[in-house]
JSON list of C-alpha atoms in Angstrom, two decimals:
[
{"chain": "I", "resi": 1, "resn": "MET", "atom": "CA", "xyz": [-11.72, -24.27, -8.42]},
{"chain": "I", "resi": 2, "resn": "ASP", "atom": "CA", "xyz": [-10.66, -20.82, -7.14]},
{"chain": "I", "resi": 3, "resn": "GLU", "atom": "CA", "xyz": [-7.71, -22.41, -5.25]},
{"chain": "I", "resi": 4, "resn": "ALA", "atom": "CA", "xyz": [-6.52, -24.12, -8.55]},
{"chain": "I", "resi": 5, "resn": "ILE", "atom": "CA", "xyz": [-6.71, -20.94, -10.37]},
{"chain": "I", "resi": 6, "resn": "ASN", "atom": "CA", "xyz": [-4.77, -19.06, -7.76]},
{"chain": "I", "resi": 7, "resn": "GLU", "atom": "CA", "xyz": [-1.98, -21.74, -7.72]},
{"chain": "I", "resi": 8, "resn": "ILE", "atom": "CA", "xyz": [-1.73, -21.60, -11.56]},
{"chain": "I", "resi": 9, "resn": "GLU", "atom": "CA", "xyz": [-1.59, -17.82, -11.33]},
{"chain": "I", "resi": 10, "resn": "GLY", "atom": "CA", "xyz": [0.99, -17.97, -8.80]},
{"chain": "I", "resi": 11, "resn": "TYR", "atom": "CA", "xyz": [3.11, -20.38, -10.81]},
{"chain": "I", "resi": 12, "resn": "LEU", "atom": "CA", "xyz": [2.85, -18.16, -13.82]},
{"chain": "I", "resi": 13, "resn": "LEU", "atom": "CA", "xyz": [3.81, -15.19, -11.77]},
{"chain": "I", "resi": 14, "resn": "TRP", "atom": "CA", "xyz": [6.81, -16.84, -10.30]},
{"chain": "I", "resi": 15, "resn": "GLU", "atom": "CA", "xyz": [7.90, -18.03, -13.68]},
{"chain": "I", "resi": 16, "resn": "ALA", "atom": "CA", "xyz": [7.71, -14.47, -15.00]},
{"chain": "I", "resi": 17, "resn": "GLU", "atom": "CA", "xyz": [9.76, -13.37, -12.02]},
{"chain": "I", "resi": 18, "resn": "LYS", "atom": "CA", "xyz": [12.45, -15.97, -12.81]},
{"chain": "I", "resi": 19, "resn": "ASP", "atom": "CA", "xyz": [12.48, -14.65, -16.43]},
{"chain": "I", "resi": 20, "resn": "ARG", "atom": "CA", "xyz": [12.86, -11.06, -15.29]},
{"chain": "I", "resi": 21, "resn": "ALA", "atom": "CA", "xyz": [15.76, -12.06, -13.06]},
{"chain": "I", "resi": 22, "resn": "ARG", "atom": "CA", "xyz": [17.41, -13.95, -16.00]},
{"chain": "I", "resi": 23, "resn": "THR", "atom": "CA", "xyz": [17.05, -10.95, -18.30]},
{"chain": "I", "resi": 24, "resn": "ARG", "atom": "CA", "xyz": [18.40, -8.64, -15.71]},
{"chain": "I", "resi": 25, "resn": "ALA", "atom": "CA", "xyz": [21.31, -11.05, -15.02]},
{"chain": "I", "resi": 26, "resn": "GLU", "atom": "CA", "xyz": [22.14, -11.07, -18.68]},
{"chain": "I", "resi": 27, "resn": "SER", "atom": "CA", "xyz": [21.92, -7.23, -18.90]},
{"chain": "I", "resi": 28, "resn": "PHE", "atom": "CA", "xyz": [24.02, -6.93, -15.82]},
{"chain": "I", "resi": 29, "resn": "CYS", "atom": "CA", "xyz": [26.71, -9.21, -17.28]},
{"chain": "I", "resi": 30, "resn": "ALA", "atom": "CA", "xyz": [26.60, -7.29, -20.64]},
{"chain": "I", "resi": 31, "resn": "GLY", "atom": "CA", "xyz": [28.22, -4.40, -18.96]},
{"chain": "I", "resi": 32, "resn": "MET", "atom": "CA", "xyz": [31.25, -6.60, -18.06]},
{"chain": "I", "resi": 33, "resn": "PRO", "atom": "CA", "xyz": [32.67, -7.69, -21.39]},
{"chain": "I", "resi": 34, "resn": "TRP", "atom": "CA", "xyz": [35.94, -8.84, -19.87]},
{"chain": "I", "resi": 35, "resn": "LEU", "atom": "CA", "xyz": [34.16, -11.91, -18.17]},
{"chain": "I", "resi": 36, "resn": "THR", "atom": "CA", "xyz": [34.90, -15.32, -19.67]},
{"chain": "I", "resi": 37, "resn": "ASP", "atom": "CA", "xyz": [31.90, -17.45, -20.66]},
{"chain": "I", "resi": 38, "resn": "THR", "atom": "CA", "xyz": [32.34, -19.56, -17.41]},
{"chain": "I", "resi": 39, "resn": "GLN", "atom": "CA", "xyz": [32.54, -16.46, -15.33]},
{"chain": "I", "resi": 40, "resn": "ARG", "atom": "CA", "xyz": [29.64, -14.88, -17.06]},
{"chain": "I", "resi": 41, "resn": "GLU", "atom": "CA", "xyz": [27.48, -18.04, -16.40]},
{"chain": "I", "resi": 42, "resn": "GLU", "atom": "CA", "xyz": [28.49, -18.04, -12.81]},
{"chain": "I", "resi": 43, "resn": "VAL", "atom": "CA", "xyz": [27.60, -14.47, -12.27]},
{"chain": "I", "resi": 44, "resn": "GLU", "atom": "CA", "xyz": [24.21, -14.82, -13.99]},
{"chain": "I", "resi": 45, "resn": "ARG", "atom": "CA", "xyz": [23.52, -17.96, -11.98]},
{"chain": "I", "resi": 46, "resn": "ARG", "atom": "CA", "xyz": [24.36, -16.10, -8.69]},
{"chain": "I", "resi": 47, "resn": "TYR", "atom": "CA", "xyz": [22.49, -12.97, -9.78]},
{"chain": "I", "resi": 48, "resn": "CYS", "atom": "CA", "xyz": [19.36, -14.97, -10.58]},
{"chain": "I", "resi": 49, "resn": "GLN", "atom": "CA", "xyz": [19.60, -16.72, -7.26]},
{"chain": "I", "resi": 50, "resn": "ASP", "atom": "CA", "xyz": [19.97, -13.60, -5.32]},
{"chain": "I", "resi": 51, "resn": "GLN", "atom": "CA", "xyz": [17.09, -12.08, -7.23]},
{"chain": "I", "resi": 52, "resn": "ARG", "atom": "CA", "xyz": [14.86, -15.17, -6.57]},
{"chain": "I", "resi": 53, "resn": "GLU", "atom": "CA", "xyz": [15.70, -15.07, -2.83]},
{"chain": "I", "resi": 54, "resn": "THR", "atom": "CA", "xyz": [14.96, -11.34, -2.74]},
{"chain": "I", "resi": 55, "resn": "SER", "atom": "CA", "xyz": [11.66, -11.87, -4.62]},
{"chain": "I", "resi": 56, "resn": "ARG", "atom": "CA", "xyz": [10.55, -14.75, -2.34]},
{"chain": "I", "resi": 57, "resn": "ALA", "atom": "CA", "xyz": [11.27, -12.72, 0.77]},
{"chain": "I", "resi": 58, "resn": "TYR", "atom": "CA", "xyz": [9.24, -9.80, -0.63]},
{"chain": "I", "resi": 59, "resn": "LEU", "atom": "CA", "xyz": [6.51, -12.06, -1.53]},
{"chain": "I", "resi": 60, "resn": "GLU", "atom": "CA", "xyz": [6.41, -13.71, 1.92]},
{"chain": "I", "resi": 61, "resn": "ARG", "atom": "CA", "xyz": [6.31, -10.38, 3.59]},
{"chain": "I", "resi": 62, "resn": "ILE", "atom": "CA", "xyz": [3.54, -9.25, 1.32]},
{"chain": "I", "resi": 63, "resn": "ALA", "atom": "CA", "xyz": [1.53, -12.36, 1.97]},
{"chain": "I", "resi": 64, "resn": "VAL", "atom": "CA", "xyz": [1.88, -11.87, 5.77]},
{"chain": "I", "resi": 65, "resn": "ARG", "atom": "CA", "xyz": [0.89, -8.28, 5.58]},
{"chain": "I", "resi": 66, "resn": "SER", "atom": "CA", "xyz": [-2.08, -9.27, 3.27]},
{"chain": "I", "resi": 67, "resn": "SER", "atom": "CA", "xyz": [-3.34, -11.71, 5.78]},
{"chain": "I", "resi": 68, "resn": "ALA", "atom": "CA", "xyz": [-3.11, -9.18, 8.59]},
{"chain": "I", "resi": 69, "resn": "LEU", "atom": "CA", "xyz": [-4.85, -6.59, 6.57]},
{"chain": "I", "resi": 70, "resn": "ARG", "atom": "CA", "xyz": [-7.59, -9.08, 5.51]},
{"chain": "I", "resi": 71, "resn": "ALA", "atom": "CA", "xyz": [-8.21, -9.97, 9.33]},
{"chain": "I", "resi": 72, "resn": "GLU", "atom": "CA", "xyz": [-8.20, -6.30, 10.26]},
{"chain": "I", "resi": 73, "resn": "TYR", "atom": "CA", "xyz": [-10.79, -5.45, 7.45]},
{"chain": "I", "resi": 74, "resn": "GLU", "atom": "CA", "xyz": [-12.92, -8.45, 8.36]},
{"chain": "I", "resi": 75, "resn": "GLU", "atom": "CA", "xyz": [-13.08, -7.23, 11.88]},
{"chain": "I", "resi": 76, "resn": "VAL", "atom": "CA", "xyz": [-13.94, -3.66, 10.84]},
{"chain": "I", "resi": 77, "resn": "TYR", "atom": "CA", "xyz": [-16.62, -5.09, 8.56]},
{"chain": "I", "resi": 78, "resn": "ARG", "atom": "CA", "xyz": [-18.14, -7.17, 11.37]},
{"chain": "I", "resi": 79, "resn": "ASP", "atom": "CA", "xyz": [-18.00, -4.19, 13.67]},
{"chain": "I", "resi": 80, "resn": "LEU", "atom": "CA", "xyz": [-19.71, -1.97, 11.05]},
{"chain": "I", "resi": 81, "resn": "ARG", "atom": "CA", "xyz": [-22.31, -4.66, 10.33]},
{"chain": "I", "resi": 82, "resn": "ARG", "atom": "CA", "xyz": [-22.96, -5.01, 14.09]},
{"chain": "I", "resi": 83, "resn": "ARG", "atom": "CA", "xyz": [-23.43, -1.18, 14.38]},
{"chain": "I", "resi": 84, "resn": "LEU", "atom": "CA", "xyz": [-25.82, -1.07, 11.39]},
{"chain": "I", "resi": 85, "resn": "LEU", "atom": "CA", "xyz": [-27.82, -3.92, 12.90]},
{"chain": "I", "resi": 86, "resn": "THR", "atom": "CA", "xyz": [-27.97, -2.18, 16.36]},
{"chain": "I", "resi": 87, "resn": "ALA", "atom": "CA", "xyz": [-28.99, 1.11, 14.64]},
{"chain": "I", "resi": 88, "resn": "TRP", "atom": "CA", "xyz": [-31.76, -0.52, 12.64]},
{"chain": "I", "resi": 89, "resn": "VAL", "atom": "CA", "xyz": [-33.14, -2.49, 15.58]},
{"chain": "I", "resi": 90, "resn": "SER", "atom": "CA", "xyz": [-32.97, 0.89, 17.65]},
{"chain": "I", "resi": 91, "resn": "GLY", "atom": "CA", "xyz": [-34.81, 2.63, 14.92]},
{"chain": "I", "resi": 92, "resn": "MET", "atom": "CA", "xyz": [-37.52, -0.04, 14.67]},
{"chain": "I", "resi": 93, "resn": "VAL", "atom": "CA", "xyz": [-37.97, 0.03, 18.50]},
{"chain": "I", "resi": 94, "resn": "ALA", "atom": "CA", "xyz": [-38.26, 3.78, 18.41]},
{"chain": "I", "resi": 95, "resn": "VAL", "atom": "CA", "xyz": [-40.81, 3.55, 15.49]},
{"chain": "I", "resi": 96, "resn": "ALA", "atom": "CA", "xyz": [-42.81, 1.02, 17.47]},
{"chain": "I", "resi": 97, "resn": "VAL", "atom": "CA", "xyz": [-42.77, 3.19, 20.55]},
{"chain": "I", "resi": 98, "resn": "LEU", "atom": "CA", "xyz": [-43.98, 6.24, 18.55]},
{"chain": "I", "resi": 99, "resn": "VAL", "atom": "CA", "xyz": [-46.74, 4.26, 16.90]},
{"chain": "I", "resi": 100, "resn": "ALA", "atom": "CA", "xyz": [-47.85, 2.92, 20.32]},
{"chain": "I", "resi": 101, "resn": "LEU", "atom": "CA", "xyz": [-47.79, 6.29, 21.80]},
{"chain": "I", "resi": 102, "resn": "ALA", "atom": "CA", "xyz": [-49.70, 7.77, 18.86]},
{"chain": "I", "resi": 103, "resn": "ALA", "atom": "CA", "xyz": [-52.29, 5.03, 19.04]},
{"chain": "I", "resi": 104, "resn": "ALA", "atom": "CA", "xyz": [-52.64, 5.51, 22.82]},
{"chain": "I", "resi": 105, "resn": "GLY", "atom": "CA", "xyz": [-53.16, 9.21, 22.25]},
{"chain": "I", "resi": 106, "resn": "LEU", "atom": "CA", "xyz": [-55.81, 8.64, 19.65]},
{"chain": "I", "resi": 107, "resn": "ALA", "atom": "CA", "xyz": [-57.69, 6.10, 21.92]},
{"chain": "I", "resi": 108, "resn": "ALA", "atom": "CA", "xyz": [-57.59, 8.61, 24.80]},
{"chain": "I", "resi": 109, "resn": "ARG", "atom": "CA", "xyz": [-59.51, 11.22, 22.83]}
]
């Protein structure tokens, strides 16, 4: 279910990005009133294509970096969990030793 939601979200985000590229292309061409309709369409098409390629490249780099960070954070989490468990076991052993020494001291009296 989570995977399907992620795919839908990704699709919607990509469609929004395409809409933003189209809007920026139209705005870009609005500053060039001398273009013919055919030229305007070609410039808008190329602008949108360039923006989509740029966005895709950014998203791919972000995805790679996210995966690397996730692996790094998972390793740090495992290390911290291992340290905590080691500290807890050491503390329990220390308490057990102290209780045993206290019991031995009371028995010796």
